[in-house]
mmCIF file of C-alpha atoms in Angstrom:
data_model
loop_
_atom_site.group_PDB
_atom_site.id
_atom_site.type_symbol
_atom_site.label_atom_id
_atom_site.label_comp_id
_atom_site.label_asym_id
_atom_site.label_seq_id
_atom_site.Cartn_x
_atom_site.Cartn_y
_atom_site.Cartn_z
ATOM 1 C CA UNK H 1 -10.637 -42.044 -22.132
ATOM 2 C CA UNK H 2 -14.156 -40.838 -22.855
ATOM 3 C CA UNK H 3 -16.803 -42.872 -21.063
ATOM 4 C CA UNK H 4 -20.152 -43.908 -22.640
ATOM 5 C CA UNK H 5 -23.154 -45.677 -21.158
ATOM 6 C CA UNK H 6 -25.849 -48.061 -22.453
ATOM 7 C CA UNK H 7 -29.121 -49.186 -21.019
ATOM 8 C CA UNK H 8 -29.232 -52.486 -19.179
ATOM 9 C CA UNK H 9 -29.151 -55.436 -21.521
ATOM 10 C CA UNK H 10 -27.241 -53.733 -24.338
ATOM 11 C CA UNK H 11 -23.932 -55.244 -23.329
ATOM 12 C CA UNK H 12 -23.374 -58.851 -24.289
ATOM 13 C CA UNK H 13 -22.353 -61.235 -21.565
ATOM 14 C CA UNK H 14 -18.624 -61.775 -21.470
ATOM 15 C CA UNK H 15 -17.628 -64.897 -23.383
ATOM 16 C CA UNK H 16 -15.434 -67.569 -21.994
ATOM 17 C CA UNK H 17 -15.319 -69.647 -18.886
ATOM 18 C CA UNK H 18 -15.210 -66.637 -16.585
ATOM 19 C CA UNK H 19 -18.321 -64.943 -17.928
ATOM 20 C CA UNK H 20 -20.675 -66.160 -15.185
ATOM 21 C CA UNK H 21 -18.245 -65.289 -12.456
ATOM 22 C CA UNK H 22 -17.777 -61.799 -13.868
ATOM 23 C CA UNK H 23 -21.509 -61.197 -14.050
ATOM 24 C CA UNK H 24 -22.078 -62.474 -10.527
ATOM 25 C CA UNK H 25 -19.327 -60.345 -9.129
ATOM 26 C CA UNK H 26 -20.319 -57.133 -10.856
ATOM 27 C CA UNK H 27 -24.086 -56.969 -11.469
ATOM 28 C CA UNK H 28 -24.882 -54.383 -14.062
ATOM 29 C CA UNK H 29 -25.663 -50.920 -12.740
ATOM 30 C CA UNK H 30 -27.263 -48.025 -14.484
ATOM 31 C CA UNK H 31 -25.524 -44.665 -14.401
ATOM 32 C CA UNK H 32 -27.591 -41.859 -12.970
ATOM 33 C CA UNK H 33 -27.401 -39.890 -16.187
ATOM 34 C CA UNK H 34 -28.466 -42.859 -18.460
ATOM 35 C CA UNK H 35 -31.912 -42.782 -20.050
ATOM 36 C CA UNK H 36 -34.412 -45.013 -18.259
ATOM 37 C CA UNK H 37 -36.733 -47.476 -20.008
ATOM 38 C CA UNK H 38 -40.066 -47.548 -18.105
ATOM 39 C CA UNK H 39 -40.270 -51.311 -18.722
ATOM 40 C CA UNK H 40 -37.215 -51.948 -16.618
ATOM 41 C CA UNK H 41 -37.151 -50.668 -13.056
ATOM 42 C CA UNK H 42 -33.800 -49.124 -12.177
ATOM 43 C CA UNK H 43 -31.434 -51.412 -10.277
ATOM 44 C CA UNK H 44 -30.767 -50.570 -6.621
ATOM 45 C CA UNK H 45 -28.056 -48.049 -6.009
ATOM 46 C CA UNK H 46 -26.202 -50.412 -3.654
ATOM 47 C CA UNK H 47 -25.834 -54.157 -3.970
ATOM 48 C CA UNK H 48 -27.542 -55.733 -0.914
ATOM 49 C CA UNK H 49 -25.104 -57.570 1.305
ATOM 50 C CA UNK H 50 -27.351 -60.672 1.526
ATOM 51 C CA UNK H 51 -27.718 -60.949 -2.242
ATOM 52 C CA UNK H 52 -23.999 -60.639 -2.721
ATOM 53 C CA UNK H 53 -23.460 -63.439 -0.190
ATOM 54 C CA UNK H 54 -25.890 -65.740 -2.101
ATOM 55 C CA UNK H 55 -24.080 -65.374 -5.428
ATOM 56 C CA UNK H 56 -22.445 -68.702 -6.382
ATOM 57 C CA UNK H 57 -18.695 -68.677 -6.367
ATOM 58 C CA UNK H 58 -16.999 -69.063 -9.716
ATOM 59 C CA UNK H 59 -15.508 -72.530 -10.289
ATOM 60 C CA UNK H 60 -12.082 -72.817 -11.807
ATOM 61 C CA UNK H 61 -12.068 -74.511 -15.201
ATOM 62 C CA UNK H 62 -9.805 -77.478 -15.902
ATOM 63 C CA UNK H 63 -6.789 -76.449 -17.871
ATOM 64 C CA UNK H 64 -7.184 -72.767 -17.050
ATOM 65 C CA UNK H 65 -5.200 -70.919 -14.364
ATOM 66 C CA UNK H 66 -7.037 -70.539 -11.118
ATOM 67 C CA UNK H 67 -8.643 -67.113 -10.957
ATOM 68 C CA UNK H 68 -9.134 -65.113 -7.772
ATOM 69 C CA UNK H 69 -12.781 -65.226 -6.781
ATOM 70 C CA UNK H 70 -14.216 -61.785 -7.363
ATOM 71 C CA UNK H 71 -17.414 -61.961 -5.307
ATOM 72 C CA UNK H 72 -15.356 -60.833 -2.311
ATOM 73 C CA UNK H 73 -15.505 -57.298 -3.714
ATOM 74 C CA UNK H 74 -19.283 -57.204 -3.574
ATOM 75 C CA UNK H 75 -18.833 -56.192 0.034
ATOM 76 C CA UNK H 76 -17.844 -52.711 -1.234
ATOM 77 C CA UNK H 77 -21.145 -51.341 -2.547
ATOM 78 C CA UNK H 78 -20.163 -47.793 -1.653
ATOM 79 C CA UNK H 79 -17.833 -47.531 -4.638
ATOM 80 C CA UNK H 80 -20.572 -46.523 -7.059
ATOM 81 C CA UNK H 81 -20.584 -43.407 -9.182
ATOM 82 C CA UNK H 82 -23.049 -41.841 -6.727
ATOM 83 C CA UNK H 83 -21.079 -42.634 -3.608
ATOM 84 C CA UNK H 84 -17.732 -41.666 -5.174
ATOM 85 C CA UNK H 85 -19.199 -38.322 -6.176
ATOM 86 C CA UNK H 86 -20.607 -37.810 -2.681
ATOM 87 C CA UNK H 87 -17.276 -38.724 -1.132
ATOM 88 C CA UNK H 88 -15.549 -36.241 -3.392
ATOM 89 C CA UNK H 89 -17.990 -33.558 -2.350
ATOM 90 C CA UNK H 90 -17.459 -34.344 1.323
ATOM 91 C CA UNK H 91 -13.689 -34.157 0.841
ATOM 92 C CA UNK H 92 -13.758 -30.867 -0.974
ATOM 93 C CA UNK H 93 -16.239 -29.214 1.369
ATOM 94 C CA UNK H 94 -13.883 -28.251 4.226
ATOM 95 C CA UNK H 95 -11.121 -27.260 1.816
ATOM 96 C CA UNK H 96 -13.451 -24.983 -0.122
ATOM 97 C CA UNK H 97 -14.693 -23.478 3.137
ATOM 98 C CA UNK H 98 -11.149 -22.775 4.322
ATOM 99 C CA UNK H 99 -10.290 -21.220 0.949
ATOM 100 C CA UNK H 100 -13.349 -18.999 1.149
ATOM 101 C CA UNK H 101 -12.439 -17.902 4.669
ATOM 102 C CA UNK H 102 -8.885 -17.116 3.540
ATOM 103 C CA UNK H 103 -10.169 -14.988 0.675
ATOM 104 C CA UNK H 104 -12.534 -13.058 2.938
ATOM 105 C CA UNK H 105 -9.756 -12.523 5.487
ATOM 106 C CA UNK H 106 -7.469 -11.168 2.780
ATOM 107 C CA UNK H 107 -10.194 -8.852 1.524
ATOM 108 C CA UNK H 108 -10.914 -7.330 4.941
ATOM 109 C CA UNK H 109 -7.303 -7.267 6.102
ATOM 110 C CA UNK H 110 -6.764 -3.680 5.034
ATOM 111 C CA UNK H 111 -10.076 -2.615 6.534
ATOM 112 C CA UNK H 112 -9.223 -4.351 9.802
ATOM 113 C CA UNK H 113 -5.879 -2.572 9.964
ATOM 114 C CA UNK H 114 -7.586 0.737 9.262
ATOM 115 C CA UNK H 115 -10.195 0.093 11.937
ATOM 116 C CA UNK H 116 -7.449 -0.783 14.412
ATOM 117 C CA UNK H 117 -5.651 2.459 13.610
ATOM 118 C CA UNK H 118 -8.825 4.457 14.116
ATOM 119 C CA UNK H 119 -9.581 2.741 17.431
ATOM 120 C CA UNK H 120 -6.054 3.216 18.729
ATOM 121 C CA UNK H 121 -5.708 6.722 17.368
ATOM 122 C CA UNK H 122 -2.736 5.759 15.197
ATOM 123 C CA UNK H 123 -2.402 6.255 11.483
ATOM 124 C CA UNK H 124 0.222 5.396 8.938
ATOM 125 C CA UNK H 125 2.106 7.639 6.585
ATOM 126 C CA UNK H 126 0.904 7.190 3.016
ATOM 127 C CA UNK H 127 3.927 6.292 0.936
ATOM 128 C CA UNK H 128 4.440 5.337 -2.678
ATOM 129 C CA UNK H 129 7.027 5.097 -5.387
ATOM 130 C CA UNK H 130 7.364 7.774 -8.021
ATOM 131 C CA UNK H 131 5.512 5.510 -10.461
ATOM 132 C CA UNK H 132 2.306 5.930 -8.462
ATOM 133 C CA UNK H 133 0.132 8.851 -9.538
ATOM 134 C CA UNK H 134 -1.939 10.802 -7.055
ATOM 135 C CA UNK H 135 -3.432 12.607 -10.042
ATOM 136 C CA UNK H 136 -5.081 10.785 -12.993
ATOM 137 C CA UNK H 137 -2.542 9.479 -15.496
ATOM 138 C CA UNK H 138 -4.118 11.600 -18.218
ATOM 139 C CA UNK H 139 -3.402 14.697 -16.085
ATOM 140 C CA UNK H 140 0.138 13.787 -15.066
ATOM 141 C CA UNK H 141 2.283 16.903 -15.048
ATOM 142 C CA UNK H 142 -0.721 19.246 -15.172
ATOM 143 C CA UNK H 143 0.033 21.932 -12.582
ATOM 144 C CA UNK H 144 -3.605 22.828 -11.925
ATOM 145 C CA UNK H 145 -4.528 19.186 -11.273
ATOM 146 C CA UNK H 146 -1.511 18.644 -9.016
ATOM 147 C CA UNK H 147 -2.272 21.812 -7.074
ATOM 148 C CA UNK H 148 -5.912 20.795 -6.550
ATOM 149 C CA UNK H 149 -4.880 17.343 -5.325
ATOM 150 C CA UNK H 150 -2.032 18.334 -2.984
ATOM 151 C CA UNK H 151 -2.947 21.821 -1.686
ATOM 152 C CA UNK H 152 -5.242 20.401 1.058
ATOM 153 C CA UNK H 153 -2.151 18.620 2.455
ATOM 154 C CA UNK H 154 -0.033 21.789 2.820
ATOM 155 C CA UNK H 155 -0.447 24.159 5.781
ATOM 156 C CA UNK H 156 0.832 27.534 6.951
ATOM 157 C CA UNK H 157 2.813 27.591 10.197
ATOM 158 C CA UNK H 158 3.209 30.651 12.433
ATOM 159 C CA UNK H 159 5.625 30.248 15.330
ATOM 160 C CA UNK H 160 5.783 32.822 18.120
ATOM 161 C CA UNK H 161 9.383 33.490 19.169
ATOM 162 C CA UNK H 162 10.800 35.497 22.045
ATOM 163 C CA UNK H 163 11.653 38.365 19.688
ATOM 164 C CA UNK H 164 9.007 38.091 16.962
ATOM 165 C CA UNK H 165 7.384 35.481 14.726
ATOM 166 C CA UNK H 166 8.489 32.963 12.145
ATOM 167 C CA UNK H 167 6.301 32.027 9.204
ATOM 168 C CA UNK H 168 6.728 28.850 7.212
ATOM 169 C CA UNK H 169 4.899 25.906 5.733
ATOM 170 C CA UNK H 170 4.327 22.254 6.525
ATOM 171 C CA UNK H 171 3.097 19.019 4.963
ATOM 172 C CA UNK H 172 0.365 16.876 6.551
ATOM 173 C CA UNK H 173 1.467 13.232 6.621
ATOM 174 C CA UNK H 174 -1.357 11.626 8.684
ATOM 175 C CA UNK H 175 -5.083 12.282 8.907
ATOM 176 C CA UNK H 176 -4.870 12.998 12.638
ATOM 177 C CA UNK H 177 -2.522 15.957 12.187
ATOM 178 C CA UNK H 178 1.132 14.935 12.050
ATOM 179 C CA UNK H 179 3.006 17.582 10.056
ATOM 180 C CA UNK H 180 6.563 17.654 8.747
ATOM 181 C CA UNK H 181 8.322 21.004 8.478
ATOM 182 C CA UNK H 182 11.813 22.494 8.751
ATOM 183 C CA UNK H 183 13.476 22.701 12.142
ATOM 184 C CA UNK H 184 14.406 26.331 11.499
ATOM 185 C CA UNK H 185 10.694 27.229 11.094
ATOM 186 C CA UNK H 186 9.751 26.243 14.663
ATOM 187 C CA UNK H 187 13.133 26.356 16.455
ATOM 188 C CA UNK H 188 12.865 28.337 19.685
ATOM 189 C CA UNK H 189 9.096 28.699 19.326
ATOM 190 C CA UNK H 190 7.036 29.475 22.423
ATOM 191 C CA UNK H 191 3.828 28.530 20.624
ATOM 192 C CA UNK H 192 2.908 27.203 17.201
ATOM 193 C CA UNK H 193 -0.269 27.957 15.253
ATOM 194 C CA UNK H 194 -1.218 26.077 12.069
ATOM 195 C CA UNK H 195 -3.767 27.104 9.433
ATOM 196 C CA UNK H 196 -5.052 24.575 6.898
ATOM 197 C CA UNK H 197 -6.021 25.240 3.286
ATOM 198 C CA UNK H 198 -9.669 25.557 4.403
ATOM 199 C CA UNK H 199 -8.778 28.379 6.800
ATOM 200 C CA UNK H 200 -9.240 26.346 9.992
ATOM 201 C CA UNK H 201 -6.674 27.040 12.702
ATOM 202 C CA UNK H 202 -5.125 24.630 15.200
ATOM 203 C CA UNK H 203 -2.652 24.834 18.023
ATOM 204 C CA UNK H 204 0.271 22.500 17.484
ATOM 205 C CA UNK H 205 2.851 20.954 19.776
ATOM 206 C CA UNK H 206 6.403 20.138 18.774
ATOM 207 C CA UNK H 207 6.887 16.346 18.806
ATOM 208 C CA UNK H 208 10.512 16.029 17.712
ATOM 209 C CA UNK H 209 13.292 17.923 15.988
ATOM 210 C CA UNK H 210 16.466 17.037 14.088
ATOM 211 C CA UNK H 211 18.625 20.100 13.537
ATOM 212 C CA UNK H 212 21.257 18.069 11.669
ATOM 213 C CA UNK H 213 18.737 17.403 8.897
ATOM 214 C CA UNK H 214 16.750 20.628 9.456
ATOM 215 C CA UNK H 215 13.575 18.621 10.071
ATOM 216 C CA UNK H 216 10.819 18.797 12.677
ATOM 217 C CA UNK H 217 7.565 16.971 13.394
ATOM 218 C CA UNK H 218 4.631 18.789 14.954
ATOM 219 C CA UNK H 219 1.176 17.492 15.906
ATOM 220 C CA UNK H 220 -2.120 19.384 15.703
ATOM 221 C CA UNK H 221 -4.328 19.331 18.784
ATOM 222 C CA UNK H 222 -7.823 17.865 18.292
ATOM 223 C CA UNK H 223 -7.447 17.312 14.546
ATOM 224 C CA UNK H 224 -8.974 14.462 12.539
ATOM 225 C CA UNK H 225 -10.058 13.718 8.995
ATOM 226 C CA UNK H 226 -7.272 15.750 7.410
ATOM 227 C CA UNK H 227 -5.872 15.051 3.929
ATOM 228 C CA UNK H 228 -2.406 13.487 4.201
ATOM 229 C CA UNK H 229 0.028 13.858 1.339
ATOM 230 C CA UNK H 230 1.502 10.848 -0.431
ATOM 231 C CA UNK H 231 5.251 10.604 0.113
ATOM 232 C CA UNK H 232 7.048 9.533 -3.033
ATOM 233 C CA UNK H 233 10.536 8.180 -3.716
ATOM 234 C CA UNK H 234 13.202 10.845 -4.110
ATOM 235 C CA UNK H 235 15.725 8.251 -5.314
ATOM 236 C CA UNK H 236 13.861 8.168 -8.614
ATOM 237 C CA UNK H 237 14.096 11.922 -9.224
ATOM 238 C CA UNK H 238 16.093 13.019 -12.264
ATOM 239 C CA UNK H 239 17.428 16.354 -13.440
ATOM 240 C CA UNK H 240 14.864 17.934 -15.738
ATOM 241 C CA UNK H 241 11.818 16.379 -14.007
ATOM 242 C CA UNK H 242 8.808 18.661 -13.708
ATOM 243 C CA UNK H 243 8.096 19.768 -10.131
ATOM 244 C CA UNK H 244 5.506 21.886 -8.340
ATOM 245 C CA UNK H 245 6.082 23.786 -5.089
ATOM 246 C CA UNK H 246 3.293 24.708 -2.671
ATOM 247 C CA UNK H 247 3.733 26.833 0.447
ATOM 248 C CA UNK H 248 3.046 30.137 2.169
ATOM 249 C CA UNK H 249 5.652 32.671 1.016
ATOM 250 C CA UNK H 250 5.331 35.961 2.901
ATOM 251 C CA UNK H 251 2.248 34.526 4.618
ATOM 252 C CA UNK H 252 0.424 34.043 1.299
ATOM 253 C CA UNK H 253 -0.910 30.556 2.008
ATOM 254 C CA UNK H 254 -1.501 28.063 -0.776
ATOM 255 C CA UNK H 255 0.880 29.699 -3.239
ATOM 256 C CA UNK H 256 1.709 27.388 -6.168
ATOM 257 C CA UNK H 257 4.772 27.627 -8.393
ATOM 258 C CA UNK H 258 6.325 25.205 -10.859
ATOM 259 C CA UNK H 259 9.621 24.439 -12.525
ATOM 260 C CA UNK H 260 12.071 21.591 -12.960
ATOM 261 C CA UNK H 261 14.714 19.774 -10.960
ATOM 262 C CA UNK H 262 17.877 21.679 -11.901
ATOM 263 C CA UNK H 263 20.434 19.633 -9.930
ATOM 264 C CA UNK H 264 20.727 16.794 -7.429
ATOM 265 C CA UNK H 265 22.822 16.062 -4.332
ATOM 266 C CA UNK H 266 23.754 19.674 -3.602
ATOM 267 C CA UNK H 267 25.628 20.041 -0.303
ATOM 268 C CA UNK H 268 23.592 22.697 1.486
ATOM 269 C CA UNK H 269 24.788 24.050 4.837
ATOM 270 C CA UNK H 270 22.387 25.632 7.329
ATOM 271 C CA UNK H 271 22.637 26.891 10.882
ATOM 272 C CA UNK H 272 21.783 24.709 13.879
ATOM 273 C CA UNK H 273 22.205 27.483 16.441
ATOM 274 C CA UNK H 274 18.873 28.452 18.000
ATOM 275 C CA UNK H 275 19.872 32.052 18.642
ATOM 276 C CA UNK H 276 20.936 32.351 15.010
ATOM 277 C CA UNK H 277 17.565 30.941 13.986
ATOM 278 C CA UNK H 278 15.709 33.570 15.973
ATOM 279 C CA UNK H 279 17.995 36.370 14.748
ATOM 280 C CA UNK H 280 17.456 35.473 11.103
ATOM 281 C CA UNK H 281 13.746 34.781 11.374
ATOM 282 C CA UNK H 282 12.542 37.193 13.972
ATOM 283 C CA UNK H 283 11.819 40.172 11.769
ATOM 284 C CA UNK H 284 8.270 40.717 12.891
ATOM 285 C CA UNK H 285 4.975 39.520 11.490
ATOM 286 C CA UNK H 286 5.746 40.403 7.919
ATOM 287 C CA UNK H 287 6.592 36.815 6.998
ATOM 288 C CA UNK H 288 9.983 36.096 8.537
ATOM 289 C CA UNK H 289 13.343 37.079 7.135
ATOM 290 C CA UNK H 290 15.670 35.158 4.897
ATOM 291 C CA UNK H 291 16.988 31.826 6.104
ATOM 292 C CA UNK H 292 20.793 31.881 5.798
ATOM 293 C CA UNK H 293 22.477 28.946 4.109
ATOM 294 C CA UNK H 294 25.603 28.243 2.123
ATOM 295 C CA UNK H 295 26.797 25.926 -0.630
ATOM 296 C CA UNK H 296 29.748 25.904 -2.988
ATOM 297 C CA UNK H 297 31.762 27.942 -0.497
ATOM 298 C CA UNK H 298 29.391 30.922 -0.661
ATOM 299 C CA UNK H 299 27.018 32.366 1.938
ATOM 300 C CA UNK H 300 23.443 33.280 1.031
ATOM 301 C CA UNK H 301 20.891 35.309 2.985
ATOM 302 C CA UNK H 302 23.366 36.243 5.710
ATOM 303 C CA UNK H 303 25.809 34.429 7.934
ATOM 304 C CA UNK H 304 24.982 30.876 8.950
ATOM 305 C CA UNK H 305 27.102 31.260 12.075
ATOM 306 C CA UNK H 306 29.565 28.843 13.564
ATOM 307 C CA UNK H 307 27.151 26.003 14.377
ATOM 308 C CA UNK H 308 26.047 24.452 11.079
ATOM 309 C CA UNK H 309 24.997 21.186 9.470
ATOM 310 C CA UNK H 310 25.174 20.012 5.855
ATOM 311 C CA UNK H 311 22.736 17.778 3.958
ATOM 312 C CA UNK H 312 22.220 16.636 0.385
ATOM 313 C CA UNK H 313 19.460 18.618 -1.336
ATOM 314 C CA UNK H 314 17.388 18.657 -4.504
ATOM 315 C CA UNK H 315 17.933 21.895 -6.407
ATOM 316 C CA UNK H 316 14.962 23.414 -8.247
ATOM 317 C CA UNK H 317 14.204 26.526 -10.249
ATOM 318 C CA UNK H 318 10.576 26.553 -9.030
ATOM 319 C CA UNK H 319 10.041 29.952 -7.425
ATOM 320 C CA UNK H 320 10.615 29.796 -3.653
ATOM 321 C CA UNK H 321 10.474 32.756 -1.269
ATOM 322 C CA UNK H 322 10.662 33.300 2.495
ATOM 323 C CA UNK H 323 7.765 31.359 3.998
ATOM 324 C CA UNK H 324 8.077 28.454 1.548
ATOM 325 C CA UNK H 325 10.358 26.672 4.043
ATOM 326 C CA UNK H 326 8.800 23.392 5.165
ATOM 327 C CA UNK H 327 6.432 23.271 2.202
ATOM 328 C CA UNK H 328 6.033 20.609 -0.452
ATOM 329 C CA UNK H 329 8.075 19.897 -3.555
ATOM 330 C CA UNK H 330 5.907 17.626 -5.711
ATOM 331 C CA UNK H 331 6.556 15.451 -8.760
ATOM 332 C CA UNK H 332 4.425 15.212 -11.900
ATOM 333 C CA UNK H 333 2.313 12.429 -10.364
ATOM 334 C CA UNK H 334 1.374 14.413 -7.253
ATOM 335 C CA UNK H 335 3.807 12.663 -4.854
ATOM 336 C CA UNK H 336 5.895 14.622 -2.344
ATOM 337 C CA UNK H 337 9.568 14.252 -3.279
ATOM 338 C CA UNK H 338 11.051 16.943 -1.053
ATOM 339 C CA UNK H 339 10.534 19.449 1.770
ATOM 340 C CA UNK H 340 11.528 22.942 0.613
ATOM 341 C CA UNK H 341 14.195 24.263 2.964
ATOM 342 C CA UNK H 342 16.359 27.042 1.508
ATOM 343 C CA UNK H 343 16.182 29.661 -1.217
ATOM 344 C CA UNK H 344 18.400 32.456 -2.398
ATOM 345 C CA UNK H 345 17.163 35.980 -1.804
ATOM 346 C CA UNK H 346 18.551 38.654 -4.118
ATOM 347 C CA UNK H 347 18.123 41.339 -1.471
ATOM 348 C CA UNK H 348 20.166 39.585 1.209
ATOM 349 C CA UNK H 349 23.349 41.581 0.548
ATOM 350 C CA UNK H 350 21.704 44.984 0.410
ATOM 351 C CA UNK H 351 18.628 44.888 2.598
ATOM 352 C CA UNK H 352 17.142 43.070 5.557
ATOM 353 C CA UNK H 353 13.581 43.748 4.471
ATOM 354 C CA UNK H 354 11.722 40.677 3.330
ATOM 355 C CA UNK H 355 9.622 42.829 1.019
ATOM 356 C CA UNK H 356 12.679 43.229 -1.171
ATOM 357 C CA UNK H 357 13.272 39.493 -1.392
ATOM 358 C CA UNK H 358 12.600 37.581 -4.551
ATOM 359 C CA UNK H 359 13.225 34.227 -6.111
ATOM 360 C CA UNK H 360 15.992 33.959 -8.672
ATOM 361 C CA UNK H 361 15.420 30.311 -9.467
ATOM 362 C CA UNK H 362 17.756 28.917 -6.840
ATOM 363 C CA UNK H 363 15.911 26.782 -4.293
ATOM 364 C CA UNK H 364 16.672 23.621 -2.359
ATOM 365 C CA UNK H 365 14.575 20.827 -0.868
ATOM 366 C CA UNK H 366 15.376 18.006 1.569
ATOM 367 C CA UNK H 367 14.778 14.681 -0.248
ATOM 368 C CA UNK H 368 11.653 12.927 1.005
ATOM 369 C CA UNK H 369 13.542 9.662 1.559
ATOM 370 C CA UNK H 370 15.646 11.515 4.136
ATOM 371 C CA UNK H 371 12.411 12.580 5.816
ATOM 372 C CA UNK H 372 10.981 9.052 5.843
ATOM 373 C CA UNK H 373 14.151 7.617 7.349
ATOM 374 C CA UNK H 374 13.979 10.237 10.132
ATOM 375 C CA UNK H 375 10.293 9.850 11.046
ATOM 376 C CA UNK H 376 10.753 7.168 13.718
ATOM 377 C CA UNK H 377 13.305 9.349 15.510
ATOM 378 C CA UNK H 378 11.062 12.401 15.325
ATOM 379 C CA UNK H 379 8.025 10.498 16.564
ATOM 380 C CA UNK H 380 10.064 9.198 19.488
ATOM 381 C CA UNK H 381 10.460 12.794 20.656
ATOM 382 C CA UNK H 382 14.097 13.408 19.709
ATOM 383 C CA UNK H 383 15.151 17.025 20.162
ATOM 384 C CA UNK H 384 18.628 16.894 18.613
#
């Protein structure tokens, strides 16, 4: 119901035997927003207790039902529009304050977590679904834009072995220098050197390895402020999706190639024997030899040996060459969907020289969801 107000005196006195009692019980009050006539001083905000006590009690009229005497309620002067409004304000005050505090806490929650990570030296892996774009949506699928966004997150790895060197690639996953690569890139290494896209070099230590999945985690010494990659969701990958590969084939750091996903869930078999790793990789400083693997009952790039492991891989026709191992396979939005691990070399049956190797559009990558599920084990220092 819409309320309206009149100046004092505009309402007629209630008619009937209870009119005087009504007027004595509820003296007219003027609302704060009502216009004021200068001839009439405004009534007091609260009915004085003494005045209310002096009001004559209403007398019941013969023949009419006895009515409850209303002057008793004059002892509640606080229930005026002003006091009700003030009470409402006082009630809402603490609630509004708590709501404001909750909003502020929610706003700074992420910043607090980040500050805690910086103070404790811990950082989190940046992860997203394949619907999240690292590159602008208008540039989705643009190879140049993807390369510019992700190249700072891909490094070159040089491992010194007992009989030579092994060259591969790696993907930065935290700003303080955690890097994912293939186990066969650093297996048996006496020392590991990492070079970033800016040309800065670091010494790295091996944190954990998982030969069954051909994965390894290394950590740069004294690194900070690096550009971590965003790990996507390999479960959403489909055959025909555009992909970009970045790595250091033959020691040529920051090499970018592109193609499509040509197959999914390929059973790829690789060696887990350390001596086999060194034999296949230790071909001098020219970039490392071919990494032997097999699938479909056929051997590629040599003999994998008797100690092997098999994993499900993403197949791609993006050009991969020796040295791409451990590098990034990236979707159209700039998210990492795989770690490149094996590629067919056409020269494997006729020559052991890596200079004769070349991509024939047959490469494989470990799905990034496999990597994410293995990170806790690697960080714990597993050396399986």
